[in-house]
């Protein structure tokens, strides 16, 4: 018989695992790791605290890697053969959200790609992929790189996300250079004397930073950040409700290999030059959908009442005909009620359309709404 202890031992752990346990986290299996879903205050309190102050997330389970080659253009074009984003147009220090695609235009994964500003990394790109997909992603990328270009997974670094309206104020105490970072930019910055690769990014809809640092320093820096009065540890439960309120996709739920960027409302990730060159996987299918529309569309949903509608719930029209399915749903603490997103037939996707959600065999009224459900508060420095 398999015990809970055996099950936990079979899971991977991040460098912060013992600290999560010390802090009283409820640990759950996630993407092959033993991860904190919540701490003592609970998901609701953690969510609201992140929106009001600063939440600290352990995202060390995600995959970090360098792609290196003889020069930047060669490296950028090599990765562009697998994604639709304009990587060649990245300025030093800039980062971009993009998508690994299959030959049918389906999404293998979503990822962040950064062009380092540091001269010693002038011929490289830094990528971060989802935890559940990282081995598959890295194998796929490596297998499709030309000779002389190498993908090098980073296995000795932790990754923290400090998110919320007080994130800059807190991080500046340890890293005076932090405020100069603009949204979707990254560079090496010393944080409490530790050289870290810091980006101004995140997945909560709030201003914030992601901090890649040596795993040997992860616990010490985490303790220092958590000692600040504005900061609390945040688990996977609030991470999910925060990204849902922000209208952001969760891979394996809202996007997958059967979903195209156009269906998912991610057409903005496909650069103008890339559309003209049409040399990314699934380009013919995706460009046809750009020109002629896709058969379905990702939309926001606002159910009536207080009970949330979960993933897999059928969406029907007023006559009872199925028009789609919810892919993410739950309670939105900032919204103050249930929220959801899913896919519906494009003909039914207009904002304001009244639909019903089939919960336990009964239709519950809802309407299609624009996303995000809350205003995003990403930081952008003023350009002079």
PDB file of N, CA, C and O in Angstrom, residues 301 313-325 343-350 352-358 362-368:
ATOM      1  N   UNK A 301     -16.922  34.869 -18.446  1.00  0.00           N
ATOM      2  CA  UNK A 301     -18.291  34.551 -18.062  1.00  0.00           C
ATOM      3  C   UNK A 301     -18.543  35.011 -16.634  1.00  0.00           C
ATOM      4  O   UNK A 301     -17.705  34.803 -15.751  1.00  0.00           O
ATOM      5  N   UNK A 313     -17.748  22.551 -17.114  1.00  0.00           N
ATOM      6  CA  UNK A 313     -19.176  22.883 -17.146  1.00  0.00           C
ATOM      7  C   UNK A 313     -19.603  23.248 -18.568  1.00  0.00           C
ATOM      8  O   UNK A 313     -18.952  24.043 -19.232  1.00  0.00           O
ATOM      9  N   UNK A 314     -20.703  22.669 -19.018  1.00  0.00           N
ATOM     10  CA  UNK A 314     -21.222  22.985 -20.348  1.00  0.00           C
ATOM     11  C   UNK A 314     -21.869  24.365 -20.363  1.00  0.00           C
ATOM     12  O   UNK A 314     -22.538  24.767 -19.403  1.00  0.00           O
ATOM     13  N   UNK A 315     -21.660  25.086 -21.461  1.00  0.00           N
ATOM     14  CA  UNK A 315     -22.303  26.382 -21.696  1.00  0.00           C
ATOM     15  C   UNK A 315     -23.354  26.169 -22.774  1.00  0.00           C
ATOM     16  O   UNK A 315     -23.051  25.640 -23.846  1.00  0.00           O
ATOM     17  N   UNK A 316     -24.583  26.557 -22.488  1.00  0.00           N
ATOM     18  CA  UNK A 316     -25.667  26.366 -23.458  1.00  0.00           C
ATOM     19  C   UNK A 316     -26.336  27.701 -23.752  1.00  0.00           C
ATOM     20  O   UNK A 316     -26.280  28.643 -22.957  1.00  0.00           O
ATOM     21  N   UNK A 317     -26.976  27.776 -24.916  1.00  0.00           N
ATOM     22  CA  UNK A 317     -27.730  28.990 -25.250  1.00  0.00           C
ATOM     23  C   UNK A 317     -29.110  28.927 -24.614  1.00  0.00           C
ATOM     24  O   UNK A 317     -29.455  27.960 -23.920  1.00  0.00           O
ATOM     25  N   UNK A 318     -29.916  29.936 -24.871  1.00  0.00           N
ATOM     26  CA  UNK A 318     -31.220  30.034 -24.213  1.00  0.00           C
ATOM     27  C   UNK A 318     -32.172  28.907 -24.604  1.00  0.00           C
ATOM     28  O   UNK A 318     -33.128  28.597 -23.883  1.00  0.00           O
ATOM     29  N   UNK A 319     -31.906  28.267 -25.740  1.00  0.00           N
ATOM     30  CA  UNK A 319     -32.759  27.156 -26.159  1.00  0.00           C
ATOM     31  C   UNK A 319     -32.223  25.808 -25.692  1.00  0.00           C
ATOM     32  O   UNK A 319     -32.793  24.760 -25.997  1.00  0.00           O
ATOM     33  N   UNK A 320     -31.112  25.839 -24.954  1.00  0.00           N
ATOM     34  CA  UNK A 320     -30.559  24.617 -24.399  1.00  0.00           C
ATOM     35  C   UNK A 320     -29.515  23.936 -25.259  1.00  0.00           C
ATOM     36  O   UNK A 320     -29.008  22.870 -24.892  1.00  0.00           O
ATOM     37  N   UNK A 321     -29.154  24.534 -26.386  1.00  0.00           N
ATOM     38  CA  UNK A 321     -28.144  23.950 -27.249  1.00  0.00           C
ATOM     39  C   UNK A 321     -26.747  24.248 -26.745  1.00  0.00           C
ATOM     40  O   UNK A 321     -26.439  25.391 -26.386  1.00  0.00           O
ATOM     41  N   UNK A 322     -25.883  23.236 -26.734  1.00  0.00           N
ATOM     42  CA  UNK A 322     -24.521  23.432 -26.240  1.00  0.00           C
ATOM     43  C   UNK A 322     -23.743  24.334 -27.192  1.00  0.00           C
ATOM     44  O   UNK A 322     -23.704  24.102 -28.392  1.00  0.00           O
ATOM     45  N   UNK A 323     -23.106  25.363 -26.626  1.00  0.00           N
ATOM     46  CA  UNK A 323     -22.306  26.275 -27.446  1.00  0.00           C
ATOM     47  C   UNK A 323     -20.861  26.355 -26.969  1.00  0.00           C
ATOM     48  O   UNK A 323     -20.038  27.015 -27.601  1.00  0.00           O
ATOM     49  N   UNK A 324     -20.552  25.672 -25.849  1.00  0.00           N
ATOM     50  CA  UNK A 324     -19.183  25.741 -25.373  1.00  0.00           C
ATOM     51  C   UNK A 324     -18.972  25.078 -24.029  1.00  0.00           C
ATOM     52  O   UNK A 324     -19.874  24.418 -23.492  1.00  0.00           O
ATOM     53  N   UNK A 325     -17.768  25.290 -23.469  1.00  0.00           N
ATOM     54  CA  UNK A 325     -17.362  24.649 -22.220  1.00  0.00           C
ATOM     55  C   UNK A 325     -16.487  25.594 -21.410  1.00  0.00           C
ATOM     56  O   UNK A 325     -15.644  26.309 -21.967  1.00  0.00           O
ATOM     57  N   UNK A 343     -14.648  28.540 -23.757  1.00  0.00           N
ATOM     58  CA  UNK A 343     -14.775  28.697 -25.205  1.00  0.00           C
ATOM     59  C   UNK A 343     -16.229  28.532 -25.621  1.00  0.00           C
ATOM     60  O   UNK A 343     -16.917  27.625 -25.147  1.00  0.00           O
ATOM     61  N   UNK A 344     -16.670  29.427 -26.506  1.00  0.00           N
ATOM     62  CA  UNK A 344     -18.012  29.329 -27.079  1.00  0.00           C
ATOM     63  C   UNK A 344     -17.910  29.500 -28.587  1.00  0.00           C
ATOM     64  O   UNK A 344     -16.925  30.027 -29.112  1.00  0.00           O
ATOM     65  N   UNK A 345     -18.952  29.039 -29.282  1.00  0.00           N
ATOM     66  CA  UNK A 345     -19.023  29.265 -30.719  1.00  0.00           C
ATOM     67  C   UNK A 345     -18.905  30.761 -30.986  1.00  0.00           C
ATOM     68  O   UNK A 345     -19.528  31.581 -30.286  1.00  0.00           O
ATOM     69  N   UNK A 346     -18.139  31.133 -31.982  1.00  0.00           N
ATOM     70  CA  UNK A 346     -17.872  32.543 -32.254  1.00  0.00           C
ATOM     71  C   UNK A 346     -19.157  33.337 -32.452  1.00  0.00           C
ATOM     72  O   UNK A 346     -19.251  34.497 -32.031  1.00  0.00           O
ATOM     73  N   UNK A 347     -20.172  32.722 -33.026  1.00  0.00           N
ATOM     74  CA  UNK A 347     -21.443  33.415 -33.253  1.00  0.00           C
ATOM     75  C   UNK A 347     -22.129  33.801 -31.953  1.00  0.00           C
ATOM     76  O   UNK A 347     -22.981  34.688 -31.931  1.00  0.00           O
ATOM     77  N   UNK A 348     -21.741  33.144 -30.845  1.00  0.00           N
ATOM     78  CA  UNK A 348     -22.363  33.406 -29.539  1.00  0.00           C
ATOM     79  C   UNK A 348     -21.446  34.185 -28.609  1.00  0.00           C
ATOM     80  O   UNK A 348     -21.749  34.350 -27.434  1.00  0.00           O
ATOM     81  N   UNK A 349     -20.315  34.666 -29.119  1.00  0.00           N
ATOM     82  CA  UNK A 349     -19.266  35.202 -28.256  1.00  0.00           C
ATOM     83  C   UNK A 349     -19.375  36.684 -27.956  1.00  0.00           C
ATOM     84  O   UNK A 349     -18.523  37.237 -27.265  1.00  0.00           O
ATOM     85  N   UNK A 350     -20.410  37.344 -28.418  1.00  0.00           N
ATOM     86  CA  UNK A 350     -20.534  38.786 -28.211  1.00  0.00           C
ATOM     87  C   UNK A 350     -20.720  39.114 -26.726  1.00  0.00           C
ATOM     88  O   UNK A 350     -21.492  38.470 -26.020  1.00  0.00           O
ATOM     89  N   UNK A 352     -22.093  40.476 -23.476  1.00  0.00           N
ATOM     90  CA  UNK A 352     -23.474  40.736 -23.088  1.00  0.00           C
ATOM     91  C   UNK A 352     -24.427  39.604 -23.406  1.00  0.00           C
ATOM     92  O   UNK A 352     -25.572  39.593 -22.919  1.00  0.00           O
ATOM     93  N   UNK A 353     -23.984  38.630 -24.198  1.00  0.00           N
ATOM     94  CA  UNK A 353     -24.842  37.498 -24.546  1.00  0.00           C
ATOM     95  C   UNK A 353     -25.218  36.717 -23.301  1.00  0.00           C
ATOM     96  O   UNK A 353     -24.360  36.364 -22.486  1.00  0.00           O
ATOM     97  N   UNK A 354     -26.498  36.428 -23.142  1.00  0.00           N
ATOM     98  CA  UNK A 354     -26.974  35.646 -22.000  1.00  0.00           C
ATOM     99  C   UNK A 354     -26.904  34.160 -22.329  1.00  0.00           C
ATOM    100  O   UNK A 354     -27.337  33.732 -23.400  1.00  0.00           O
ATOM    101  N   UNK A 355     -26.335  33.404 -21.417  1.00  0.00           N
ATOM    102  CA  UNK A 355     -26.183  31.963 -21.600  1.00  0.00           C
ATOM    103  C   UNK A 355     -26.596  31.262 -20.309  1.00  0.00           C
ATOM    104  O   UNK A 355     -26.953  31.916 -19.322  1.00  0.00           O
ATOM    105  N   UNK A 356     -26.518  29.938 -20.328  1.00  0.00           N
ATOM    106  CA  UNK A 356     -26.753  29.168 -19.110  1.00  0.00           C
ATOM    107  C   UNK A 356     -25.611  28.182 -18.922  1.00  0.00           C
ATOM    108  O   UNK A 356     -25.057  27.653 -19.898  1.00  0.00           O
ATOM    109  N   UNK A 357     -25.260  27.966 -17.669  1.00  0.00           N
ATOM    110  CA  UNK A 357     -24.202  27.034 -17.313  1.00  0.00           C
ATOM    111  C   UNK A 357     -24.837  25.816 -16.663  1.00  0.00           C
ATOM    112  O   UNK A 357     -25.603  25.943 -15.698  1.00  0.00           O
ATOM    113  N   UNK A 358     -24.548  24.626 -17.197  1.00  0.00           N
ATOM    114  CA  UNK A 358     -25.195  23.404 -16.722  1.00  0.00           C
ATOM    115  C   UNK A 358     -24.441  22.846 -15.516  1.00  0.00           C
ATOM    116  O   UNK A 358     -23.388  22.221 -15.660  1.00  0.00           O
ATOM    117  N   UNK A 362     -28.707  21.304 -14.043  1.00  0.00           N
ATOM    118  CA  UNK A 362     -29.594  22.465 -14.068  1.00  0.00           C
ATOM    119  C   UNK A 362     -28.883  23.671 -14.679  1.00  0.00           C
ATOM    120  O   UNK A 362     -27.710  23.902 -14.431  1.00  0.00           O
ATOM    121  N   UNK A 363     -29.631  24.441 -15.473  1.00  0.00           N
ATOM    122  CA  UNK A 363     -29.069  25.630 -16.093  1.00  0.00           C
ATOM    123  C   UNK A 363     -29.028  26.805 -15.129  1.00  0.00           C
ATOM    124  O   UNK A 363     -30.043  27.123 -14.499  1.00  0.00           O
ATOM    125  N   UNK A 364     -27.855  27.407 -15.012  1.00  0.00           N
ATOM    126  CA  UNK A 364     -27.719  28.596 -14.176  1.00  0.00           C
ATOM    127  C   UNK A 364     -27.405  29.785 -15.070  1.00  0.00           C
ATOM    128  O   UNK A 364     -26.502  29.720 -15.914  1.00  0.00           O
ATOM    129  N   UNK A 365     -28.127  30.897 -14.899  1.00  0.00           N
ATOM    130  CA  UNK A 365     -27.925  32.057 -15.772  1.00  0.00           C
ATOM    131  C   UNK A 365     -26.523  32.644 -15.635  1.00  0.00           C
ATOM    132  O   UNK A 365     -25.933  32.686 -14.555  1.00  0.00           O
ATOM    133  N   UNK A 366     -25.985  33.107 -16.758  1.00  0.00           N
ATOM    134  CA  UNK A 366     -24.696  33.785 -16.802  1.00  0.00           C
ATOM    135  C   UNK A 366     -24.686  34.654 -18.043  1.00  0.00           C
ATOM    136  O   UNK A 366     -25.544  34.523 -18.917  1.00  0.00           O
ATOM    137  N   UNK A 367     -23.710  35.533 -18.118  1.00  0.00           N
ATOM    138  CA  UNK A 367     -23.564  36.326 -19.340  1.00  0.00           C
ATOM    139  C   UNK A 367     -22.093  36.432 -19.714  1.00  0.00           C
ATOM    140  O   UNK A 367     -21.207  36.331 -18.862  1.00  0.00           O
ATOM    141  N   UNK A 368     -21.870  36.609 -20.993  1.00  0.00           N
ATOM    142  CA  UNK A 368     -20.521  36.751 -21.502  1.00  0.00           C
ATOM    143  C   UNK A 368     -20.048  38.181 -21.263  1.00  0.00           C
ATOM    144  O   UNK A 368     -20.774  39.141 -21.543  1.00  0.00           O
TER     145      UNK A 368
END
